[in-house]
CSV table of C-alpha atoms and ligand atoms in Angstrom, one decimal:
chain,number,residue,atom,x,y,z
J,1,MET,CA,-31.8,3.0,13.8
J,2,ARG,CA,-30.5,6.6,10.7
J,3,ARG,CA,-30.1,5.5,7.8
J,4,GLN,CA,-27.4,8.3,5.5
J,5,ILE,CA,-25.7,8.8,2.6
J,6,VAL,CA,-22.6,8.0,3.9
J,7,GLY,CA,-20.5,7.8,0.2
J,8,LEU,CA,-21.3,8.4,-3.7
J,9,LEU,CA,-19.3,6.6,-5.9
J,10,VAL,CA,-19.0,8.2,-9.7
J,11,ILE,CA,-17.0,6.4,-12.4
J,12,SER,CA,-17.9,8.7,-15.2
J,13,ALA,CA,-21.1,6.4,-16.3
J,14,LEU,CA,-21.1,3.6,-13.9
J,15,VAL,CA,-21.9,4.7,-9.2
J,16,MET,CA,-22.4,2.7,-6.3
J,17,ALA,CA,-23.6,4.5,-3.9
J,18,VAL,CA,-23.6,3.9,-0.1
J,19,THR,CA,-25.2,3.7,2.2
J,20,ALA,CA,-24.4,3.0,5.9
J,21,THR,CA,-26.9,1.5,9.0
J,22,GLU,CA,-24.7,3.7,12.4
J,23,VAL,CA,-23.3,6.3,13.3
J,24,SER,CA,-21.5,6.7,16.0
J,25,ALA,CA,-18.2,9.5,18.3
J,26,ALA,CA,-16.8,11.1,15.9
J,27,ASP,CA,-16.2,10.8,12.7
J,28,HIS,CA,-14.1,12.8,9.3
J,29,GLN,CA,-14.3,12.7,5.6
J,30,GLU,CA,-12.3,13.6,2.9
J,31,VAL,CA,-12.2,13.3,-0.2
J,32,ARG,CA,-8.4,13.6,-2.3
J,33,GLN,CA,-6.6,12.9,-6.2
J,34,VAL,CA,-4.1,10.2,-6.0
J,35,MET,CA,-4.0,7.4,-7.6
J,36,GLY,CA,-5.2,8.7,-10.7
J,37,THR,CA,-8.2,8.9,-9.8
J,38,LEU,CA,-10.8,10.4,-6.9
J,39,ALA,CA,-10.8,8.8,-3.3
J,40,THR,CA,-13.1,9.3,0.0
J,41,VAL,CA,-12.3,8.2,2.8
J,42,GLN,CA,-14.2,8.6,6.2
J,43,ALA,CA,-13.5,6.8,9.5
J,44,TRP,CA,-15.2,6.3,12.6
J,45,ALA,CA,-13.7,6.5,15.8
J,46,PRO,CA,-13.4,7.9,19.2
J,47,ASP,CA,-12.4,11.8,18.6
J,48,ASP,CA,-12.0,13.5,15.9
J,49,PRO,CA,-7.9,14.1,16.6
J,50,MET,CA,-8.2,10.1,15.6
J,51,ALA,CA,-10.7,10.2,12.5
J,52,GLN,CA,-8.7,12.6,11.7
J,53,ALA,CA,-5.5,11.1,11.9
J,54,ALA,CA,-7.1,7.5,10.6
J,55,VAL,CA,-8.2,9.4,7.4
J,56,ASP,CA,-5.1,10.5,7.2
J,57,THR,CA,-3.0,7.2,7.3
J,58,ALA,CA,-5.0,6.0,4.3
J,59,PHE,CA,-4.4,8.5,2.6
J,60,ALA,CA,-0.7,8.1,3.2
J,61,VAL,CA,-0.3,5.0,2.1
J,62,PHE,CA,-2.8,5.4,-1.0
J,63,ASP,CA,0.4,7.7,-1.7
J,64,HIS,CA,3.1,4.5,-1.1
J,65,VAL,CA,1.4,1.9,-3.3
J,66,ASP,CA,1.5,4.3,-6.3
J,67,SER,CA,5.4,5.7,-5.6
J,68,LEU,CA,5.1,2.0,-5.4
J,69,MET,CA,3.9,0.4,-8.8
J,70,SER,CA,2.7,3.9,-10.8
J,71,THR,CA,3.8,3.1,-14.5
J,72,TRP,CA,2.7,6.5,-14.8
J,73,ASN,CA,6.0,7.5,-12.1
J,74,GLY,CA,9.0,6.6,-14.2
J,75,ASN,CA,11.1,6.1,-10.6
J,76,SER,CA,8.5,3.3,-9.0
J,77,PRO,CA,10.7,0.3,-8.6
J,78,LEU,CA,7.7,-1.6,-11.2
J,79,SER,CA,9.2,1.0,-13.8
J,80,ARG,CA,11.9,0.7,-13.2
J,81,LEU,CA,11.4,-2.8,-13.3
J,82,ASN,CA,10.5,-2.5,-16.8
J,83,ALA,CA,12.6,-0.3,-17.8
J,84,ALA,CA,15.2,-3.1,-17.2
J,85,PRO,CA,17.5,-5.3,-18.9
J,86,VAL,CA,16.2,-8.5,-20.5
J,87,ALA,CA,16.2,-11.6,-17.2
J,88,THR,CA,17.6,-9.2,-14.5
J,89,TRP,CA,16.8,-9.5,-11.3
J,90,ILE,CA,15.7,-5.9,-9.8
J,91,PRO,CA,15.2,-5.9,-6.0
J,92,VAL,CA,12.1,-4.1,-5.7
J,93,GLY,CA,10.4,-5.3,-2.6
J,94,HIS,CA,8.2,-6.5,-0.4
J,95,GLU,CA,5.2,-4.8,-0.8
J,96,VAL,CA,5.8,-4.9,-4.8
J,97,CYS,CA,6.6,-9.1,-5.1
J,98,HIS,CA,3.5,-9.3,-2.6
J,99,VAL,CA,1.7,-7.7,-5.4
J,100,LEU,CA,2.7,-9.7,-7.7
J,101,GLN,CA,2.5,-13.4,-6.6
J,102,ALA,CA,-1.2,-12.2,-5.8
J,103,ALA,CA,-2.0,-11.1,-9.5
J,104,ILE,CA,0.1,-14.0,-10.8
J,105,LYS,CA,-2.5,-16.3,-9.0
J,106,VAL,CA,-5.3,-14.9,-10.1
J,107,THR,CA,-4.3,-14.7,-13.9
J,108,HIS,CA,-4.0,-18.5,-13.6
J,109,ASP,CA,-7.5,-18.5,-11.2
J,110,THR,CA,-8.7,-16.4,-14.3
J,111,GLY,CA,-7.2,-18.8,-17.3
J,112,GLY,CA,-5.8,-16.1,-17.9
J,113,ALA,CA,-8.4,-13.1,-18.3
J,114,PHE,CA,-6.0,-10.8,-15.7
J,115,ASN,CA,-3.1,-10.5,-16.0
J,116,PRO,CA,0.3,-7.5,-15.1
J,117,THR,CA,2.0,-8.3,-18.1
J,118,VAL,CA,-0.6,-6.2,-20.4
J,119,LEU,CA,1.8,-3.4,-20.9
J,120,PRO,CA,2.4,-3.4,-24.1
J,121,LEU,CA,-0.9,-3.8,-25.2
J,122,VAL,CA,-2.2,-1.0,-22.9
J,123,LYS,CA,0.3,1.7,-24.9
J,124,LEU,CA,-0.4,0.0,-28.5
J,125,TRP,CA,-4.0,1.2,-27.5
J,126,GLY,CA,-2.7,4.9,-27.1
J,127,PHE,CA,-3.5,4.2,-23.2
J,128,ARG,CA,0.0,6.0,-22.5
J,129,GLY,CA,-0.4,8.6,-25.0
J,130,GLY,CA,-0.2,9.3,-28.2
J,131,THR,CA,-2.9,9.0,-31.2
J,132,PRO,CA,-4.9,6.2,-30.6
J,133,THR,CA,-5.2,4.2,-34.0
J,134,LEU,CA,-6.3,1.4,-34.7
J,135,PRO,CA,-3.4,-1.5,-33.5
J,136,SER,CA,-2.6,-3.2,-37.3
J,137,GLY,CA,-2.8,-7.3,-37.5
J,138,PRO,CA,1.3,-7.9,-37.5
J,139,ALA,CA,1.5,-4.6,-34.2
J,140,LEU,CA,-0.6,-6.8,-32.3
J,141,ALA,CA,0.7,-9.7,-32.7
J,142,ALA,CA,4.4,-8.0,-31.4
J,143,ALA,CA,2.4,-7.4,-28.5
J,144,LEU,CA,0.3,-10.7,-27.4
J,145,SER,CA,3.8,-12.2,-27.1
J,146,LEU,CA,5.0,-10.1,-24.5
J,147,VAL,CA,1.8,-11.0,-23.1
J,148,ASP,CA,3.3,-13.8,-21.0
J,149,ILE,CA,2.6,-14.6,-17.2
J,150,SER,CA,5.5,-17.3,-17.7
J,151,GLN,CA,7.8,-15.1,-18.6
J,152,LEU,CA,7.4,-13.1,-15.1
J,153,GLN,CA,10.1,-14.2,-12.0
J,154,VAL,CA,9.6,-13.1,-9.0
J,155,ALA,CA,11.5,-14.1,-5.5
J,156,ASP,CA,13.1,-12.9,-2.2
J,157,ASP,CA,11.4,-9.4,-3.4
J,158,GLN,CA,13.4,-9.0,-6.5
J,159,ALA,CA,10.6,-9.6,-10.0
J,160,ARG,CA,12.4,-10.0,-13.1
J,161,LEU,CA,11.1,-10.2,-16.8
J,162,ARG,CA,12.5,-12.6,-19.1
J,163,ARG,CA,11.1,-11.6,-22.5
J,164,SER,CA,12.6,-8.3,-24.0
J,165,GLY,CA,9.7,-5.8,-24.2
J,166,MET,CA,7.7,-6.7,-22.2
J,167,ALA,CA,6.3,-4.7,-19.2
J,168,LEU,CA,3.9,-5.3,-16.5
J,169,ASP,CA,1.0,-3.2,-15.6
J,170,LEU,CA,-0.7,-3.3,-12.3
J,171,GLY,CA,-3.5,-0.8,-12.7
J,172,GLY,CA,-6.3,-4.0,-12.4
J,173,ILE,CA,-5.5,-5.0,-9.2
J,174,ALA,CA,-2.8,-1.9,-7.5
J,175,LYS,CA,-5.7,0.5,-5.9
J,176,GLY,CA,-7.1,-3.0,-4.6
J,177,TYR,CA,-3.9,-3.8,-1.9
J,178,ALA,CA,-3.5,0.3,-0.8
J,179,LEU,CA,-7.5,-0.3,-0.2
J,180,ASP,CA,-6.8,-3.4,1.9
J,181,ARG,CA,-3.8,-1.8,3.2
J,182,ALA,CA,-4.7,1.2,4.5
J,183,VAL,CA,-7.7,-0.1,6.2
J,184,ALA,CA,-4.8,-1.9,8.0
J,185,ALA,CA,-3.2,1.4,9.0
J,186,MET,CA,-6.7,2.2,9.7
J,187,LEU,CA,-7.4,0.4,12.1
J,188,ARG,CA,-3.1,0.6,13.7
J,189,VAL,CA,-4.7,3.5,14.5
J,190,GLY,CA,-8.2,3.4,16.4
J,191,ALA,CA,-10.3,3.5,14.0
J,192,GLN,CA,-14.0,2.2,14.2
J,193,GLY,CA,-15.1,1.7,11.3
J,194,GLY,CA,-14.2,3.4,8.0
J,195,VAL,CA,-16.0,3.8,4.6
J,196,LEU,CA,-13.0,4.5,1.7
J,197,ASP,CA,-14.3,4.8,-1.7
J,198,LEU,CA,-10.7,4.8,-4.6
J,199,GLY,CA,-12.1,5.5,-7.7
J,200,GLY,CA,-15.1,2.4,-7.7
J,201,ASN,CA,-13.2,0.5,-5.6
J,202,LEU,CA,-15.0,-0.3,-2.3
J,203,PHE,CA,-13.9,-1.0,1.1
J,204,VAL,CA,-16.4,-1.5,4.3
J,205,PHE,CA,-15.6,-1.8,8.1
J,206,GLY,CA,-16.8,-2.1,11.8
J,207,GLN,CA,-19.3,0.9,11.5
J,208,GLY,CA,-19.8,1.5,8.4
J,209,ALA,CA,-20.5,-1.8,7.9
J,210,GLU,CA,-23.7,-3.4,7.5
J,211,SER,CA,-24.4,-1.2,4.1
J,212,GLU,CA,-26.1,-1.6,0.8
J,213,VAL,CA,-24.8,-0.3,-2.8
J,214,GLY,CA,-26.2,0.3,-5.6
J,215,ILE,CA,-25.5,-0.5,-8.9
J,216,VAL,CA,-26.1,1.7,-12.0
J,217,ASP,CA,-26.5,0.2,-15.3
J,218,PRO,CA,-23.9,0.8,-16.7
J,219,ALA,CA,-26.1,1.8,-20.5
J,220,ARG,CA,-28.2,4.6,-18.5
J,221,PRO,CA,-26.1,5.7,-15.6
J,222,GLU,CA,-28.4,8.3,-14.0
J,223,THR,CA,-29.9,4.7,-13.0
J,224,LEU,CA,-29.2,1.9,-10.3
J,225,ILE,CA,-30.6,-1.0,-10.9
J,226,LEU,CA,-29.5,-3.8,-8.0
J,227,THR,CA,-28.6,-3.0,-4.3
J,228,VAL,CA,-26.9,-5.7,-3.5
J,229,PRO,CA,-25.2,-5.4,0.8
J,230,LEU,CA,-22.5,-5.5,1.8
J,231,SER,CA,-21.9,-6.4,6.0
J,232,SER,CA,-17.9,-6.2,5.4
J,233,GLY,CA,-15.4,-6.1,3.2
J,234,ALA,CA,-14.8,-5.4,-0.3
J,235,VAL,CA,-16.0,-4.6,-3.6
J,236,ALA,CA,-15.4,-3.7,-7.1
J,237,THR,CA,-16.6,-2.8,-10.6
J,238,SER,CA,-15.0,-2.5,-13.4
J,239,GLY,CA,-16.3,-0.7,-16.4
J,240,GLN,CA,-15.3,0.8,-19.9
J,241,TYR,CA,-16.7,4.1,-19.8
J,242,GLU,CA,-14.4,5.6,-17.0
J,243,ARG,CA,-11.5,5.4,-19.5
J,244,PHE,CA,-11.5,4.9,-23.1
J,245,VAL,CA,-9.8,5.7,-26.2
J,246,THR,CA,-12.0,7.1,-29.0
J,247,VAL,CA,-10.6,5.6,-32.6
J,248,GLY,CA,-12.6,6.2,-36.0
J,249,GLY,CA,-15.8,7.4,-33.9
J,250,GLN,CA,-15.9,4.1,-31.7
J,251,ALA,CA,-15.1,4.2,-28.2
J,252,TYR,CA,-12.1,1.4,-26.7
J,253,GLY,CA,-11.8,0.9,-23.3
J,254,HIS,CA,-9.5,0.3,-21.0
J,255,VAL,CA,-9.7,-3.5,-20.0
J,256,LEU,CA,-8.0,-5.2,-22.4
J,257,ASP,CA,-8.6,-9.1,-23.5
J,258,PRO,CA,-4.5,-10.4,-22.5
J,259,ARG,CA,-6.0,-13.8,-24.9
J,260,THR,CA,-7.3,-11.3,-27.8
J,261,GLY,CA,-5.1,-8.4,-27.6
J,262,TRP,CA,-8.6,-6.5,-28.3
J,263,PRO,CA,-10.8,-4.5,-25.7
J,264,ALA,CA,-13.2,-6.3,-23.8
J,265,ALA,CA,-16.9,-5.3,-25.1
J,266,SER,CA,-18.4,-2.1,-24.0
J,267,GLY,CA,-21.6,-1.3,-22.4
J,268,PHE,CA,-20.9,-3.9,-19.6
J,269,SER,CA,-20.2,-3.7,-15.6
J,270,ALA,CA,-18.8,-6.3,-13.6
J,271,THR,CA,-18.8,-6.0,-9.6
J,272,VAL,CA,-17.1,-8.3,-7.4
J,273,LEU,CA,-17.4,-8.5,-3.4
J,274,ALA,CA,-14.6,-10.3,-1.7
J,275,PRO,CA,-13.4,-9.6,1.7
J,276,GLN,CA,-10.6,-8.2,0.7
J,277,ALA,CA,-10.2,-5.1,-2.3
J,278,LEU,CA,-7.0,-6.5,-4.4
J,279,TRP,CA,-8.7,-9.9,-5.0
J,280,ALA,CA,-12.3,-7.7,-5.7
J,281,ASP,CA,-10.5,-5.5,-8.1
J,282,ALA,CA,-8.5,-8.2,-9.8
J,283,LEU,CA,-11.5,-10.2,-10.0
J,284,ALA,CA,-13.5,-7.2,-11.1
J,285,THR,CA,-11.2,-7.0,-13.9
J,286,ALA,CA,-10.9,-10.3,-15.1
J,287,ALA,CA,-15.3,-10.4,-15.4
J,288,LEU,CA,-15.1,-8.2,-17.2
J,289,VAL,CA,-13.2,-9.5,-19.8
J,290,LEU,CA,-14.8,-12.9,-19.4
J,291,GLY,CA,-18.8,-11.3,-20.1
J,292,VAL,CA,-21.3,-12.6,-18.1
J,293,GLU,CA,-21.4,-16.4,-18.6
J,294,SER,CA,-17.2,-17.7,-17.7
J,295,GLY,CA,-17.4,-14.0,-15.6
J,296,LEU,CA,-19.9,-15.4,-13.3
J,297,LYS,CA,-18.3,-19.7,-13.4
J,298,MET,CA,-15.5,-17.7,-13.1
J,299,LEU,CA,-16.4,-16.8,-10.0
J,300,GLU,CA,-19.1,-18.8,-8.9
J,301,GLY,CA,-15.4,-21.2,-8.6
J,302,ILE,CA,-13.3,-19.1,-5.9
J,303,PRO,CA,-14.8,-19.5,-2.7
J,304,GLY,CA,-16.0,-15.4,-0.6
J,305,VAL,CA,-16.5,-14.5,-3.5
J,306,GLU,CA,-19.9,-13.1,-5.1
J,307,GLY,CA,-20.2,-11.3,-8.0
J,308,VAL,CA,-23.1,-9.0,-10.0
J,309,ILE,CA,-22.2,-8.8,-14.2
J,310,VAL,CA,-25.3,-6.0,-16.3
J,311,GLY,CA,-24.8,-5.8,-19.6
J,312,PRO,CA,-27.1,-5.3,-21.9
J,313,ASP,CA,-29.7,-8.8,-21.5
J,314,GLY,CA,-30.3,-7.5,-17.0
J,315,ILE,CA,-28.7,-9.0,-14.6
J,316,GLU,CA,-27.1,-11.6,-13.2
J,317,VAL,CA,-25.7,-12.1,-10.3
J,318,THR,CA,-23.6,-15.9,-8.3
J,319,SER,CA,-25.8,-18.1,-6.2
J,320,GLY,CA,-24.6,-16.1,-3.4
J,321,LEU,CA,-26.6,-12.9,-4.2
J,322,VAL,CA,-29.6,-14.9,-6.1
J,323,GLY,CA,-32.3,-13.7,-3.0
J,324,VAL,CA,-30.3,-11.5,-1.6
J,325,ALA,CA,-29.7,-8.7,-4.6
J,326,GLY,CA,-32.8,-6.6,-4.3
J,327,PRO,CA,-34.4,-3.9,-6.7
J,328,HIS,CA,-33.3,-0.3,-6.2
J,329,ARG,CA,-35.4,1.3,-3.6
J,330,ALA,CA,-35.4,5.1,-4.3
J,331,GLN,CA,-34.1,6.9,-1.6
C,1,ADP,P1,-10.0,1.0,-13.1
C,1,ADP,O1,-8.8,1.5,-12.9
C,1,ADP,O2,-10.7,2.0,-13.7
C,1,ADP,O3,-9.9,0.6,-11.2
C,1,ADP,P2,-9.9,-2.1,-13.4
C,1,ADP,O4,-9.0,-2.5,-11.7
C,1,ADP,O5,-11.1,-2.5,-14.3
C,1,ADP,O6,-10.1,-0.2,-13.6
C,1,ADP,O7,-8.2,-2.2,-13.9
C,1,ADP,C1,-8.1,-1.4,-15.4
C,1,ADP,C2,-6.2,-1.0,-15.6
C,1,ADP,O8,-5.9,-2.2,-15.5
C,1,ADP,C3,-6.0,-1.0,-17.1
C,1,ADP,O9,-6.7,0.2,-16.9
C,1,ADP,C4,-4.9,-1.5,-17.2
C,1,ADP,O10,-4.2,-0.6,-17.0
C,1,ADP,C5,-4.8,-3.1,-17.2
C,1,ADP,N1,-5.5,-3.6,-17.4
C,1,ADP,C6,-6.0,-3.6,-18.7
C,1,ADP,N2,-6.6,-5.1,-19.1
C,1,ADP,C7,-6.1,-5.1,-18.0
C,1,ADP,C8,-6.1,-7.0,-17.7
C,1,ADP,N3,-7.0,-8.0,-19.2
C,1,ADP,N4,-5.5,-7.6,-16.6
C,1,ADP,C9,-4.7,-7.1,-16.0
C,1,ADP,N5,-5.1,-5.8,-15.8
C,1,ADP,C10,-5.6,-5.3,-17.1
C,2,MG,MG1,-9.7,-4.3,-11.4
């Protein structure tokens, strides 16, 4: 049995390393900048052209999802929905509607810790340009009044926002969706296995499976403090180190608490294992907002999902990982 490092995730202070146990036939790997982050895709296939095609297919899916759901691109269906007159139905297509429906479900399942209507807050805190400043109380209250999932409606490949000034941000879920679609596309072109890493979101399938994922201490990024098994499926990590604004010497992370309007606490990371990357991605964001106790409780309540939350007081894992997750073994 050969053990090799097949992927290394670097999320600023967060690093996850993956080791695969088996390799066969041809494999191909590429790293590209997509969806505002770095993506690494490795595919195993019967021959080189197929492995190359599988990798290309995955990157094409990433670009496609970005073109649909980016809020940085004013022409994406999501941006057109955000810019539409209040309460106007906008045809956004099947895929955007699928992700919006999933985002609504996660919002309910997490008691509002995840919420795709968070964009007014994201802008207020300076994550979309301008000089970041601490928001005033009235500004925070005004933005918070626009964070309301009940005012997002989705039907028949269309969506509408029922309050003036509302806007959606799928940054906490779209990369997971893109990974799921990329894996499906890779399988269609004959991939036998793959390891995909999209900015902190990981998917392992087929020959890339039976892997281990190392999670770093958010306070000591050079140290892997925990190893969790990943037999097949998705893992996502959310933390506040990857993207933040600095105001008065203080760092404010990009994951915001939709219930208070303030950034989730720094110094933590939340890692979620799930059969699908969409859920891992969104639930990791939610778990970071909820913090150790509530975050673990929320994850425990969702079948098929496990998680690890690392904070200043140590490591907490869901019950399905007790005795399975072990300290990192030096390589
Ligand atoms: P990353 O983008 O680094 O993978 P996340 O998956 O945690 O990290 O998503 C964070 C992004 O999601 C933010 O940059 C913002 O666009 C958006 N966001 C911030 N807070 C929330 C929240 N509470 N619920 C849903 N989306 C959020
Ligand atoms: Mg996320």
